[in-house]
Amino acid sequence: MSEPDPAVLDRLRRVRGFVLDMDGTLVLGDRNNQGLRPLPGAGPLFAALTELGLPFRIFTNGTSRTPQQYAHALQALGFPVSDNGVLTPASSAVDVLRSRGHRRVMVLGGKGVTEPLEAAGLETVPPLRTTRADAVLAGWFRQELTFDALEAACDAVFGGAQLYSASQSLFFATAEGRQLGTSRAITAVIRDITGCRVTVVGKPELPALRSAARRLGVATHELAVVGDDPELEVPMAHKGGALAVAVHTGIGHAQSFADLPPERRPHLDLPDVGVLAKLLAPDSAQS
């Protein structure tokens, strides 16, 4: 690892909040997002943030669980995550859908998607034929996906519903290697058949970062965004003027980030979040 730019380190110490990825950054689970285990440096990073009094939110593109269920899973690993400390695309979807006047949402996903939407006052309906909706949202729908569900979603779009996706990531990191992202696969079929536009509500789009910034009470340019995917956290950080921090414990590796165009590279490119914890320490040798 090369020595970080002193100007970047100075900016790191002026950051007022952190947005942390989950899978491949803090933990790894299996292909069904179960059996989470901590990744190197996760504990020291939480300790450093706690010691420095720096607020954080974890933003995962996963929607297999509710945000609170993700929080409880991380708490079970001993991480100091509050019950409202995790955000998902369902969290930012609430902001986007309400701002666009949507009220009735057809969900291709489980309770990880429906519960946050319903808690915000949105009506959710399952993907059934002849069901009226003004928006279709695709999330984690791995086991339940059927041809009938795809047909119902296409019918809703043909009827005027707008299509939204939790994520357009090709893959997500697991202990078993990378796994195909369900949201992208589902919306690829619907888009191919209907010719509609897909709006992404999760990372790397700005609504996701703004959702985290609003809950932290800081501006997006005052945040540091930490993650393992060259196509998610780093681009999102740049879009919002945040500090982009890459780690190599998940989808991305050192060359993945080095191959990005200069204007899209991370400000800090680190082996794992434990190195970030050391850089945050007041007595860091790099200070």
Coordinates of N, CA and C in Angstrom, one line a residue, residues 33-127:
N33 N -27.2 -14.5 2.0 CA -27.0 -13.4 2.9 C -27.2 -13.8 4.4
Q34 N -26.9 -15.1 4.7 CA -27.0 -15.6 6.0 C -25.5 -16.0 6.5
G35 N -25.4 -16.3 7.8 CA -24.1 -16.8 8.3 C -23.1 -15.7 8.3
L36 N -23.4 -14.5 8.6 CA -22.4 -13.4 8.5 C -21.2 -13.6 9.5
R37 N -20.0 -13.3 9.0 CA -18.9 -13.3 9.8 C -18.1 -12.0 9.6
P38 N -17.4 -11.5 10.6 CA -16.7 -10.2 10.5 C -15.5 -10.4 9.5
L39 N -15.2 -9.3 8.8 CA -14.0 -9.2 8.0 C -12.9 -8.5 8.8
P40 N -11.6 -8.7 8.4 CA -10.5 -8.1 9.1 C -10.7 -6.6 9.3
G41 N -10.5 -6.1 10.5 CA -10.5 -4.7 10.8 C -11.8 -4.1 11.1
A42 N -12.9 -4.9 11.0 CA -14.2 -4.3 11.2 C -14.3 -3.9 12.7
G43 N -13.9 -4.7 13.6 CA -14.0 -4.3 15.0 C -13.2 -3.1 15.4
P44 N -11.9 -3.0 15.0 CA -11.1 -1.8 15.2 C -11.7 -0.6 14.6
L45 N -12.4 -0.7 13.4 CA -13.0 0.5 12.8 C -14.1 1.0 13.7
F46 N -15.0 0.1 14.1 CA -16.1 0.6 15.0 C -15.5 1.2 16.3
A47 N -14.5 0.6 16.8 CA -13.9 1.2 18.0 C -13.4 2.6 17.8
A48 N -12.7 2.8 16.6 CA -12.2 4.1 16.3 C -13.3 5.1 16.1
L49 N -14.3 4.7 15.4 CA -15.4 5.7 15.2 C -16.1 6.0 16.5
T50 N -16.3 5.0 17.4 CA -16.9 5.3 18.7 C -16.0 6.2 19.5
E51 N -14.7 5.9 19.5 CA -13.8 6.7 20.3 C -13.8 8.2 19.9
L52 N -13.8 8.4 18.6 CA -13.8 9.7 18.0 C -15.1 10.4 18.0
G53 N -16.2 9.7 18.3 CA -17.5 10.3 18.3 C -18.0 10.6 16.9
L54 N -17.6 9.8 16.0 CA -18.0 10.0 14.6 C -19.2 9.2 14.3
P55 N -20.4 9.8 13.9 CA -21.6 9.0 13.6 C -21.4 8.2 12.2
F56 N -22.1 7.1 12.1 CA -22.1 6.4 10.9 C -23.4 5.7 10.6
R57 N -23.6 5.4 9.4 CA -24.7 4.5 8.9 C -24.2 3.5 8.0
I58 N -24.7 2.3 8.1 CA -24.3 1.2 7.2 C -25.3 1.2 6.1
F59 N -24.9 1.2 4.9 CA -25.8 1.2 3.7 C -25.5 0.0 2.9
T60 N -26.4 -1.0 3.0 CA -26.2 -2.2 2.1 C -27.2 -2.2 1.0
N61 N -26.8 -2.7 -0.1 CA -27.8 -2.8 -1.3 C -28.6 -4.1 -1.1
G62 N -28.4 -4.8 -0.1 CA -29.2 -6.0 0.2 C -30.6 -5.7 0.7
T63 N -31.6 -6.4 0.3 CA -33.0 -6.3 0.7 C -33.6 -7.6 1.2
S64 N -32.7 -8.6 1.5 CA -33.3 -9.8 2.0 C -33.8 -9.7 3.4
R65 N -33.4 -8.7 4.1 CA -33.9 -8.4 5.5 C -34.3 -6.9 5.6
T66 N -35.0 -6.6 6.6 CA -35.4 -5.2 6.9 C -34.1 -4.6 7.4
P67 N -34.0 -3.2 7.4 CA -32.9 -2.6 8.0 C -32.7 -2.9 9.4
Q68 N -33.7 -3.0 10.2 CA -33.6 -3.4 11.6 C -33.1 -4.8 11.8
Q69 N -33.5 -5.7 10.9 CA -33.0 -7.1 11.0 C -31.5 -7.2 10.7
Y70 N -31.0 -6.4 9.7 CA -29.6 -6.3 9.4 C -28.9 -5.8 10.6
A71 N -29.4 -4.7 11.3 CA -28.8 -4.2 12.5 C -28.7 -5.2 13.6
H72 N -29.7 -6.0 13.8 CA -29.7 -7.0 14.8 C -28.6 -8.1 14.5
A73 N -28.5 -8.4 13.2 CA -27.5 -9.4 12.8 C -26.1 -8.9 13.1
L74 N -25.8 -7.6 12.9 CA -24.5 -7.0 13.2 C -24.3 -6.8 14.7
Q75 N -25.4 -6.5 15.4 CA -25.3 -6.5 16.9 C -24.9 -7.8 17.4
A76 N -25.4 -8.9 16.8 CA -25.1 -10.3 17.3 C -23.6 -10.6 17.1
L77 N -22.9 -9.9 16.2 CA -21.5 -10.0 16.0 C -20.7 -9.2 17.0
G78 N -21.4 -8.4 17.8 CA -20.7 -7.5 18.7 C -20.4 -6.1 18.2
F79 N -21.0 -5.7 17.1 CA -20.8 -4.4 16.5 C -21.7 -3.4 17.2
P80 N -21.2 -2.2 17.5 CA -22.1 -1.2 18.1 C -23.0 -0.5 17.1
V81 N -23.9 -1.2 16.6 CA -24.8 -0.7 15.6 C -26.2 -0.5 16.2
S82 N -26.8 0.7 16.1 CA -28.1 1.0 16.7 C -29.2 0.3 15.9
D83 N -30.4 0.2 16.4 CA -31.5 -0.4 15.7 C -31.8 0.3 14.4
N84 N -31.5 1.6 14.3 CA -31.8 2.4 13.1 C -30.4 2.7 12.4
G85 N -29.4 1.9 12.7 CA -28.1 2.2 12.1 C -27.8 1.6 10.7
V86 N -28.8 0.9 10.2 CA -28.6 0.3 8.8 C -29.6 0.9 7.9
L87 N -29.2 1.2 6.7 CA -30.1 1.6 5.6 C -30.0 0.6 4.4
T88 N -31.0 0.5 3.7 CA -31.1 -0.4 2.5 C -31.7 0.4 1.4
P89 N -31.7 -0.1 0.1 CA -32.5 0.6 -0.9 C -33.9 0.8 -0.6
A90 N -34.5 0.0 0.3 CA -35.9 0.3 0.7 C -36.0 1.6 1.4
S91 N -35.0 1.9 2.2 CA -34.9 3.2 2.9 C -35.0 4.4 1.9
S92 N -34.1 4.3 1.0 CA -34.0 5.4 0.0 C -35.2 5.4 -1.0
A93 N -35.7 4.2 -1.2 CA -36.9 4.1 -2.1 C -38.0 4.9 -1.5
V94 N -38.2 4.9 -0.2 CA -39.3 5.7 0.4 C -39.2 7.1 0.0
D95 N -38.0 7.7 0.1 CA -37.8 9.1 -0.2 C -38.1 9.3 -1.7
V96 N -37.6 8.4 -2.6 CA -37.8 8.6 -4.0 C -39.3 8.5 -4.4
L97 N -39.9 7.4 -3.9 CA -41.3 7.1 -4.3 C -42.2 8.2 -3.8
R98 N -42.0 8.7 -2.6 CA -42.9 9.7 -2.1 C -42.7 11.0 -2.8
S99 N -41.4 11.3 -3.2 CA -41.2 12.6 -3.9 C -41.8 12.6 -5.3
R100 N -42.0 11.4 -5.8 CA -42.6 11.3 -7.2 C -44.1 11.0 -7.1
G101 N -44.7 11.1 -5.9 CA -46.1 10.9 -5.8 C -46.7 9.5 -5.9
H102 N -45.8 8.5 -5.9 CA -46.3 7.1 -5.9 C -46.9 6.7 -4.6
R103 N -47.9 6.0 -4.6 CA -48.6 5.5 -3.4 C -48.8 4.0 -3.4
R104 N -48.9 3.4 -4.5 CA -49.2 2.0 -4.6 C -48.1 1.3 -5.4
V105 N -47.3 0.4 -4.7 CA -46.1 -0.1 -5.2 C -46.2 -1.7 -5.3
M106 N -46.0 -2.2 -6.5 CA -45.9 -3.6 -6.7 C -44.4 -4.0 -6.4
V107 N -44.3 -4.9 -5.4 CA -42.9 -5.3 -5.0 C -42.6 -6.7 -5.4
L108 N -41.5 -6.8 -6.1 CA -40.9 -8.1 -6.3 C -39.8 -8.3 -5.3
G109 N -40.2 -8.8 -4.1 CA -39.3 -8.9 -3.0 C -40.1 -9.3 -1.8
G110 N -39.4 -9.5 -0.7 CA -40.1 -9.9 0.5 C -40.2 -8.8 1.5
K111 N -40.3 -9.2 2.8 CA -40.5 -8.2 3.9 C -39.4 -7.2 4.0
G112 N -38.2 -7.6 3.6 CA -37.1 -6.6 3.6 C -37.4 -5.4 2.8
V113 N -38.3 -5.5 1.8 CA -38.7 -4.3 1.0 C -40.0 -3.8 1.4
T114 N -41.0 -4.7 1.6 CA -42.4 -4.2 1.9 C -42.5 -3.5 3.3
E115 N -41.8 -4.0 4.3 CA -42.0 -3.5 5.6 C -41.6 -2.0 5.7
P116 N -40.4 -1.6 5.2 CA -40.0 -0.2 5.3 C -40.9 0.7 4.5
L117 N -41.4 0.2 3.3 CA -42.3 1.0 2.5 C -43.7 1.2 3.3
E118 N -44.2 0.1 3.8 CA -45.5 0.2 4.5 C -45.4 1.1 5.8
A119 N -44.2 1.0 6.5 CA -44.0 1.8 7.7 C -44.0 3.3 7.3
A120 N -43.7 3.6 6.1 CA -43.7 5.0 5.6 C -45.0 5.4 5.0
G121 N -46.0 4.6 5.1 CA -47.3 4.9 4.6 C -47.6 4.6 3.2
L122 N -46.7 3.8 2.5 CA -46.9 3.4 1.1 C -47.7 2.1 1.1
E123 N -48.5 1.9 0.1 CA -49.2 0.6 0.0 C -48.4 -0.3 -0.9
T124 N -48.2 -1.5 -0.5 CA -47.5 -2.5 -1.3 C -48.4 -3.6 -1.7
V125 N -48.2 -4.1 -3.0 CA -49.0 -5.2 -3.5 C -48.1 -6.2 -4.1
P126 N -48.5 -7.5 -4.1 CA -47.7 -8.5 -4.7 C -47.8 -8.5 -6.2
P127 N -46.8 -9.2 -6.9 CA -46.8 -9.2 -8.3 C -47.9 -10.2 -8.9

